[in-house]
mmCIF file of C-alpha atoms in Angstrom:
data_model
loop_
_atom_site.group_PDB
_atom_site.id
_atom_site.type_symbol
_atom_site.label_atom_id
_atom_site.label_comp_id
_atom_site.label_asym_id
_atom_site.label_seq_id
_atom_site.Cartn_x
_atom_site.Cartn_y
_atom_site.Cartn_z
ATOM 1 C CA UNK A 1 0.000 0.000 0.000
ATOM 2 C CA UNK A 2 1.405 3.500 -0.579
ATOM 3 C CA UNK A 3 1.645 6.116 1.609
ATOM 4 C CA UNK A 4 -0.990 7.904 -0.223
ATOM 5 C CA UNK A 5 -3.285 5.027 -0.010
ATOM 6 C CA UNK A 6 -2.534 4.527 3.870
ATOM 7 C CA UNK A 7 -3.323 8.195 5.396
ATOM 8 C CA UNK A 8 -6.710 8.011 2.828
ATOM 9 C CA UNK A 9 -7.668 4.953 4.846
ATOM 10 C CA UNK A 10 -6.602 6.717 8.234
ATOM 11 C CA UNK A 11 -8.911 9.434 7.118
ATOM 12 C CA UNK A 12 -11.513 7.509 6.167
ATOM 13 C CA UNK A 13 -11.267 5.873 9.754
ATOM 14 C CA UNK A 14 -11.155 9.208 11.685
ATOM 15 C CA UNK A 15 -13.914 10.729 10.127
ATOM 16 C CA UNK A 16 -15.964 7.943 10.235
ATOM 17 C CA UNK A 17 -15.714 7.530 14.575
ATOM 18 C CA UNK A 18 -16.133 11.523 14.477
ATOM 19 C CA UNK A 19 -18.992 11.141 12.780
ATOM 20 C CA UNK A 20 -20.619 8.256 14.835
ATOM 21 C CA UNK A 21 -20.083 10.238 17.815
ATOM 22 C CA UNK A 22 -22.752 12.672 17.153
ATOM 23 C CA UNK A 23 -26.242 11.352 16.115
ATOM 24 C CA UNK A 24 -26.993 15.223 13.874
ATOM 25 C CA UNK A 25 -23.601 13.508 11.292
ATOM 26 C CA UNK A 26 -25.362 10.549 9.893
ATOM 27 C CA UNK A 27 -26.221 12.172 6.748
ATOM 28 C CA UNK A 28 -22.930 13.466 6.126
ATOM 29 C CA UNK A 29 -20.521 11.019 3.892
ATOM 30 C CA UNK A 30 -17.504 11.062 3.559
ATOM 31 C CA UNK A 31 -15.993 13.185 0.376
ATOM 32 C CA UNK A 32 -13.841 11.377 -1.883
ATOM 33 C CA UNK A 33 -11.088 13.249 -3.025
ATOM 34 C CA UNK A 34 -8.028 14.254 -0.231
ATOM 35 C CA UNK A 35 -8.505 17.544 0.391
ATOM 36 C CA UNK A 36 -12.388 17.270 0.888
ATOM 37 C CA UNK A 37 -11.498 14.900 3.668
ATOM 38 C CA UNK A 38 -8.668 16.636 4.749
ATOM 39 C CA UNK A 39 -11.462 19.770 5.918
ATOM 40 C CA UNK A 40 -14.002 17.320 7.120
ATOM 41 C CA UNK A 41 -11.744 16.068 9.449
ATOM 42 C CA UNK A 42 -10.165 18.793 10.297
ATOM 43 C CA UNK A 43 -13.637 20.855 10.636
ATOM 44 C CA UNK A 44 -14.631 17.298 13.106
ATOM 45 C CA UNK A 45 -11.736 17.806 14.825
ATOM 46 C CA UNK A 46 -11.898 21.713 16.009
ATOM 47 C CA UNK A 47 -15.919 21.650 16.836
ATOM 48 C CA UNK A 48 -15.283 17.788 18.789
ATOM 49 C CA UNK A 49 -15.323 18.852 22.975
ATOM 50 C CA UNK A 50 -12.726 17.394 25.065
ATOM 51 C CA UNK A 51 -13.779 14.267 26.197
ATOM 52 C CA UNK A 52 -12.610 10.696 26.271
ATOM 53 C CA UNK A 53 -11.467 9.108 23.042
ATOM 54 C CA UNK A 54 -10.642 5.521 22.389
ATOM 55 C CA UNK A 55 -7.809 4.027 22.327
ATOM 56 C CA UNK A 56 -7.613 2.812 18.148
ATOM 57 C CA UNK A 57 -8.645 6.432 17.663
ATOM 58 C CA UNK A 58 -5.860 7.882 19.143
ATOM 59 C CA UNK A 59 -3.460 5.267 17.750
ATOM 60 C CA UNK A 60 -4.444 5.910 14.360
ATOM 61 C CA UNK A 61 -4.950 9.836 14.568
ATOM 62 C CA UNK A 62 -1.420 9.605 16.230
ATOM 63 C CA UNK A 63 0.220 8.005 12.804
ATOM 64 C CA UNK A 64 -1.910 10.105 10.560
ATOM 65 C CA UNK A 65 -0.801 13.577 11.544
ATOM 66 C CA UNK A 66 2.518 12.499 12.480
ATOM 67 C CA UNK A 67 3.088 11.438 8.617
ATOM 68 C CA UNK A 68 0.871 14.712 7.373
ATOM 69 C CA UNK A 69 3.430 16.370 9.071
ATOM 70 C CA UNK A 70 6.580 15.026 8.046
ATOM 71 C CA UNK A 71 5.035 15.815 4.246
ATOM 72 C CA UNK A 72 5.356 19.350 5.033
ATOM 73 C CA UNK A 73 8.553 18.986 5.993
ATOM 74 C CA UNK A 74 10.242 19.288 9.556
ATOM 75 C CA UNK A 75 12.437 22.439 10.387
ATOM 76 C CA UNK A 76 15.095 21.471 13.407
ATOM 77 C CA UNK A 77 15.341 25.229 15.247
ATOM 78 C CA UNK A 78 19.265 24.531 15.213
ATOM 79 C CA UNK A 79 19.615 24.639 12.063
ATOM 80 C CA UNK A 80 18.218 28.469 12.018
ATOM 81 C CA UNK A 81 20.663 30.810 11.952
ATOM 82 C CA UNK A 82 20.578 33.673 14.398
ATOM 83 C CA UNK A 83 19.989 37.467 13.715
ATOM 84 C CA UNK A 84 21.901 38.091 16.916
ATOM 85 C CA UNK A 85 23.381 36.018 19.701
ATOM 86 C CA UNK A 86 20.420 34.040 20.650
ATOM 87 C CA UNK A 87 17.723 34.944 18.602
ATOM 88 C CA UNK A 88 16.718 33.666 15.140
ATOM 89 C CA UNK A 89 13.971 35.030 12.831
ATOM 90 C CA UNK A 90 12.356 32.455 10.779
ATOM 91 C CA UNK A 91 9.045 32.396 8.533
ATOM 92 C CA UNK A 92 7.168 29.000 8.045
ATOM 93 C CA UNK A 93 4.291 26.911 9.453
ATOM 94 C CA UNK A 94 5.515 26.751 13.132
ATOM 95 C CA UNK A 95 3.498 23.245 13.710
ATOM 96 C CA UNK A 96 6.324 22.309 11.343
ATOM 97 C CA UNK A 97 9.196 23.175 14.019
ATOM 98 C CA UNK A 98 11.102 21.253 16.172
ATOM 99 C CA UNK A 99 12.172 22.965 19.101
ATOM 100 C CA UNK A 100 11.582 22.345 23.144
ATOM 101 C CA UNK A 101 8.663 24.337 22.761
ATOM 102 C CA UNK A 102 5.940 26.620 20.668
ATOM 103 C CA UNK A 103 3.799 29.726 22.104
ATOM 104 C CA UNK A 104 0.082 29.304 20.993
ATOM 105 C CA UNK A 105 -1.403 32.576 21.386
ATOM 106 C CA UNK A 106 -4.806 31.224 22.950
ATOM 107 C CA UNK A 107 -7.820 32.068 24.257
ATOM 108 C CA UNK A 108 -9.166 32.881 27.666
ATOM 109 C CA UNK A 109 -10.716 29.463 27.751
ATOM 110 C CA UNK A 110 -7.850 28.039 26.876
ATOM 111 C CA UNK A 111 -8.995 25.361 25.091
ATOM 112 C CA UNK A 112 -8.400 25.979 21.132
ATOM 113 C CA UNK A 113 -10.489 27.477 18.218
ATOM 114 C CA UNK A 114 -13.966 25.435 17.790
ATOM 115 C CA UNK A 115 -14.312 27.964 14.378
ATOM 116 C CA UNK A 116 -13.869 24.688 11.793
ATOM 117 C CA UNK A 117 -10.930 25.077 9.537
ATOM 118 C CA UNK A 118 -10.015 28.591 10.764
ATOM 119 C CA UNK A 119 -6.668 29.546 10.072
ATOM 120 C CA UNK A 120 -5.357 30.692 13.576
ATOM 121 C CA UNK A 121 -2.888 29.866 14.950
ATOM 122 C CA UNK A 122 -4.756 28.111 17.638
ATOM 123 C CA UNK A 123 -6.947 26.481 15.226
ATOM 124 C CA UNK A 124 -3.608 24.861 13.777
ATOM 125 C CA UNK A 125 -1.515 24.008 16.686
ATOM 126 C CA UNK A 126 -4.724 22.067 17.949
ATOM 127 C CA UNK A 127 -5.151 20.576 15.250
ATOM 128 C CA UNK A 128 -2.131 18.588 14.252
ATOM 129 C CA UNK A 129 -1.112 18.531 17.830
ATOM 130 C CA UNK A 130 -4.423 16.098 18.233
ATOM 131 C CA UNK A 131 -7.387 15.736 20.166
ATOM 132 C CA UNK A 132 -4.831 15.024 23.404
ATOM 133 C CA UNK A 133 -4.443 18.697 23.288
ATOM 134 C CA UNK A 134 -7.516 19.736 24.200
ATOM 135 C CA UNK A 135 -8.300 17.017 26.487
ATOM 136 C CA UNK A 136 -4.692 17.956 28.866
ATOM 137 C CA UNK A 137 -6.093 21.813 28.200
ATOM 138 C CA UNK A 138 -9.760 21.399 29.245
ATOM 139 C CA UNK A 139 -7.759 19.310 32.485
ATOM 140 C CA UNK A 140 -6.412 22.484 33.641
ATOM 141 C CA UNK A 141 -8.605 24.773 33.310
ATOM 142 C CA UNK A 142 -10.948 22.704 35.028
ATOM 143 C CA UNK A 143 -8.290 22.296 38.118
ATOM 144 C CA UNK A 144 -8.097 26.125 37.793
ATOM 145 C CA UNK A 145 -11.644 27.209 37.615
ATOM 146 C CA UNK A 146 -11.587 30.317 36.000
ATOM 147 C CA UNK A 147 -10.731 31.699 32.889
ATOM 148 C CA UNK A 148 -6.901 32.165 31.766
ATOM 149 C CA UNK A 149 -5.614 35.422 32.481
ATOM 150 C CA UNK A 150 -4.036 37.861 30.373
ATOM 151 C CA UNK A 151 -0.536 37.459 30.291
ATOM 152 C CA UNK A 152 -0.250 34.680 31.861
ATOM 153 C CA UNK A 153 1.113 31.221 30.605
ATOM 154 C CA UNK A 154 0.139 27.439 30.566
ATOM 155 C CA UNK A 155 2.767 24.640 30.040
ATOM 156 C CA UNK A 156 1.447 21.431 27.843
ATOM 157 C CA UNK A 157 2.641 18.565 26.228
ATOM 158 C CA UNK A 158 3.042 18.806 22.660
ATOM 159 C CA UNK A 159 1.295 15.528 21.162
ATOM 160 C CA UNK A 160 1.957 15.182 17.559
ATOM 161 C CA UNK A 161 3.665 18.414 16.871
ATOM 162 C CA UNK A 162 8.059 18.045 16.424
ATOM 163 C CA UNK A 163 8.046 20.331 19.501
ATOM 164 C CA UNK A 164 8.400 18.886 22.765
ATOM 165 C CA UNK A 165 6.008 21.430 24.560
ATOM 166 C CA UNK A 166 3.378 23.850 24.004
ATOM 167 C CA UNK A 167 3.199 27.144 25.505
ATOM 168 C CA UNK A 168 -0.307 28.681 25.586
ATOM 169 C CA UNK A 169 -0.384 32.473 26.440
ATOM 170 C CA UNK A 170 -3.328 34.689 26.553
ATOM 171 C CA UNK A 171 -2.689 38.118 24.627
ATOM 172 C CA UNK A 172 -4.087 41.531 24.991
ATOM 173 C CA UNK A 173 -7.198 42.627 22.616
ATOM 174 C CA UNK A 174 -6.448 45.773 21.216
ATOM 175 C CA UNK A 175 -10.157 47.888 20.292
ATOM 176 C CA UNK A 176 -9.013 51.013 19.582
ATOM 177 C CA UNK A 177 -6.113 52.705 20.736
ATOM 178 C CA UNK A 178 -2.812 51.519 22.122
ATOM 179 C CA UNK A 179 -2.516 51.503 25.656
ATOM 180 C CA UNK A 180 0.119 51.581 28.439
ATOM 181 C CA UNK A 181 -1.930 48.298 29.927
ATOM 182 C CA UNK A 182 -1.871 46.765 26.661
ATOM 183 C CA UNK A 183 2.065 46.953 26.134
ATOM 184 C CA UNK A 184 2.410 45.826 29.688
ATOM 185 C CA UNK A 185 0.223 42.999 29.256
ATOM 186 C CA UNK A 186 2.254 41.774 25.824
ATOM 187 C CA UNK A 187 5.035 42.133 27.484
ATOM 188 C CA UNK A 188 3.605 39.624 30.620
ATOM 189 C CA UNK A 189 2.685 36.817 28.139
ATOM 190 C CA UNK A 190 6.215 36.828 26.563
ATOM 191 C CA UNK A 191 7.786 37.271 30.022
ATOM 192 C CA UNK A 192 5.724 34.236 31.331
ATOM 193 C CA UNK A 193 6.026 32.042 28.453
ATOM 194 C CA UNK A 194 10.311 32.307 29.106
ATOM 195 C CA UNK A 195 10.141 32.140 32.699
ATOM 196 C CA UNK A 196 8.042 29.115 32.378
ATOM 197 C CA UNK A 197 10.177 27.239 29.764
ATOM 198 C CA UNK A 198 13.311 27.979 32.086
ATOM 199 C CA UNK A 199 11.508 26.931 35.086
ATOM 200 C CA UNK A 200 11.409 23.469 33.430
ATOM 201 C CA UNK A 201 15.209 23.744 32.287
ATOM 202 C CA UNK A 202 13.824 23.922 28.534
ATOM 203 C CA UNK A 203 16.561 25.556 25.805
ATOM 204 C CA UNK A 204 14.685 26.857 23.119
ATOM 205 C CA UNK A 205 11.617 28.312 22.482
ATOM 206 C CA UNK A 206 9.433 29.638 19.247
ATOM 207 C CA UNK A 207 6.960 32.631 19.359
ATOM 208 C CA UNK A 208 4.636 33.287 17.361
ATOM 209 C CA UNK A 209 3.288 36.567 16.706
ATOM 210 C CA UNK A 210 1.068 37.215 19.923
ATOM 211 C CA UNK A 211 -1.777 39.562 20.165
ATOM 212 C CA UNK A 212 -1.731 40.419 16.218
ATOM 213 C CA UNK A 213 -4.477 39.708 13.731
ATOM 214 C CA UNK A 214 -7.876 38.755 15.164
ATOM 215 C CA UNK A 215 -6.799 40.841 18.440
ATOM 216 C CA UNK A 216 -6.130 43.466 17.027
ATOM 217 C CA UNK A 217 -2.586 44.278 18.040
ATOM 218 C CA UNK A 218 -0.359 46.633 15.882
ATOM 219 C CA UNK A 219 2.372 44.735 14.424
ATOM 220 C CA UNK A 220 4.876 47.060 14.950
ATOM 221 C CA UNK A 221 4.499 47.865 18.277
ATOM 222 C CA UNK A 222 3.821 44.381 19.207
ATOM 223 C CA UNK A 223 7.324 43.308 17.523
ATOM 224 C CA UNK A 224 8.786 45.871 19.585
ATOM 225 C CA UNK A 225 7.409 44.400 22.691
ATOM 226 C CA UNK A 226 8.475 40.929 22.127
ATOM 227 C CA UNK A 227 12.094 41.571 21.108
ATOM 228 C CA UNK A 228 12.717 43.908 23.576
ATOM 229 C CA UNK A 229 11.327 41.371 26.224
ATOM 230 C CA UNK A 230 13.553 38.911 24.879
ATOM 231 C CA UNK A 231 16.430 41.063 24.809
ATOM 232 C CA UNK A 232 16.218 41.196 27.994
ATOM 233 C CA UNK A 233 15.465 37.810 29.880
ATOM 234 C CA UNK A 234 17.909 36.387 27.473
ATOM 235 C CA UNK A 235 20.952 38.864 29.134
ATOM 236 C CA UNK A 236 20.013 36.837 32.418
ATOM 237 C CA UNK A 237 21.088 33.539 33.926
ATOM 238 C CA UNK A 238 18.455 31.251 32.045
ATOM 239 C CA UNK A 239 18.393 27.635 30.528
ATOM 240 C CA UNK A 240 17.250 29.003 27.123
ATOM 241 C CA UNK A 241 20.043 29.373 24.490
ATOM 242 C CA UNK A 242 17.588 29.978 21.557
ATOM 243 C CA UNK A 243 14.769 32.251 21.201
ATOM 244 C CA UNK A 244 12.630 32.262 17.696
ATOM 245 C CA UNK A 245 10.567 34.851 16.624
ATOM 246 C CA UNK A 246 8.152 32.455 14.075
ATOM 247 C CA UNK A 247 6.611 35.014 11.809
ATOM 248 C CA UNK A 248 3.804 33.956 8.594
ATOM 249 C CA UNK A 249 3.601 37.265 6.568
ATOM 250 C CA UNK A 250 6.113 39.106 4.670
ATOM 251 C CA UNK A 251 5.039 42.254 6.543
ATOM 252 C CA UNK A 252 5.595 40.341 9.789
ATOM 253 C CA UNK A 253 9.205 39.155 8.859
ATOM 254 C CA UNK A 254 10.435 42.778 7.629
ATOM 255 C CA UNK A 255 9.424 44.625 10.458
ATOM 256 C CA UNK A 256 11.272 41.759 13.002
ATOM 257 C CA UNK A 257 14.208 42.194 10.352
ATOM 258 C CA UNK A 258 14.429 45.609 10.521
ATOM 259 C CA UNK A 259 14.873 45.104 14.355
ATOM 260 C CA UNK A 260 16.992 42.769 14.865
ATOM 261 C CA UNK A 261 18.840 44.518 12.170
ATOM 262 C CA UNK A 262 18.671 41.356 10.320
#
């Protein structure tokens, strides 16, 4: 069997149990070309809530999204070269990286992106991390019994993803204009998110762009935040060696360039 012909009938499996699971799906079949399925189960994935999964399931999700990612392509973080001592720049999918860990810029309930096949980050670290995630996410907030604070961070395992970790931080909305509260709050998820990957001795650690897009955050300003941040903790006595700033957008990567003189 090729490997084509082995993740369609890992798909096909997947989707199927997702769709037992909730009596409304019967009518729904199963589309057959790749990328139809590829959004079905994708779309099954973000709306399932955490709750237990069987055991075949997760053996078989396991294989699938560790071989959908390995398609893409794995990026090892030391192989990036550094814009200054410490800190690299690189643009790319950063569910595609292997470092100790990745910084999901979450939600307050800490729990993913239920918005099927939305294109946030949170949607997408979720997603090919595997339904584990949300389970180990839903855990703690339950332990915790409110709502994540902003600027705060959570520590999780990483699943299915090449990192090691996940580091879920809750970013400042920005509606209208830039605040004193809201650079101090920025600057408390990126400041958590290193103190907490030190705290477990980890060496390397990949942000993504916190706070921008759907929140609202000017890029700019928010870049200037987060390297400044960085700067910072990374002149102190600290088990990280490697700091990446994972950008998506060309506008995104210039304006990190431009500051890290890069």
């Amino acid at each position: 069997m090729t490997q084509a012909a082995l993740q369609e009938q890992r798909r096909r499996e997947l989707i199927a149990q997702l769709l037992a699971e909730e009596p409304q799906y019967k009518t729904l079949t199963i589309p057959a070309d790749a990328d139809g399925q590829r959004q079905l189960l994708r779309a099954l994935m973000n709306v399932r809530p955490p709750r237990a999964v069987p055991r075949r399931f997760l053996a078989v999700q396991d294989a699938y999204l560790q071989a959908e990612t390995a398609a893409k392509g794995i990026t090892d973080a030391d192989t990036l070269p550094e814009a200054e001592p410490g800190i690299s720049l690189w643009q790319g999918d950063i569910t595609t990286l292997r470092c100790d860990a990745i910084v999901n810029a979450a939600n307050s309930g800490m729990t993913g992106c239920y918005v099927q096949n939305h294109r946030c980050i949170d949607n997408c670290i979720h997603t090919f991390a595997g339904v584990q995630l949300r389970q180990t996410c839903a855990k703690l907030m339950q332990r915790q019994g409110y709502e994540e604070p902003t600027g705060t961070a959570k520590l999780t395992p990483a699943y299915n993803l090449p990192s090691k970790y996940v580091l879920h931080t809750v970013g400042p909305i920005v509606q209208g204009a830039l605040t004193a509260r809201h650079k101090a709050q920025l600057a408390s998820c990126y400041r958590a998110c290193l103190e907490l990957a030190a705290a477990h001795g980890l060496h390397s650690v990949a942000f993504c762009c916190i706070s921008t897009g759907v929140f609202g955050y000017p890029q700019q300003a928010a870049a200037e935040v987060a390297v400044a941040v960085v700067r910072a903790f990374l002149q102190t006595e600290t088990s990280i060696k490697k700091v990446i700033f994972n950008v998506f957008t060309a506008t995104d990567r210039e304006i990190y360039a431009d500051l890290l003189g890069h």
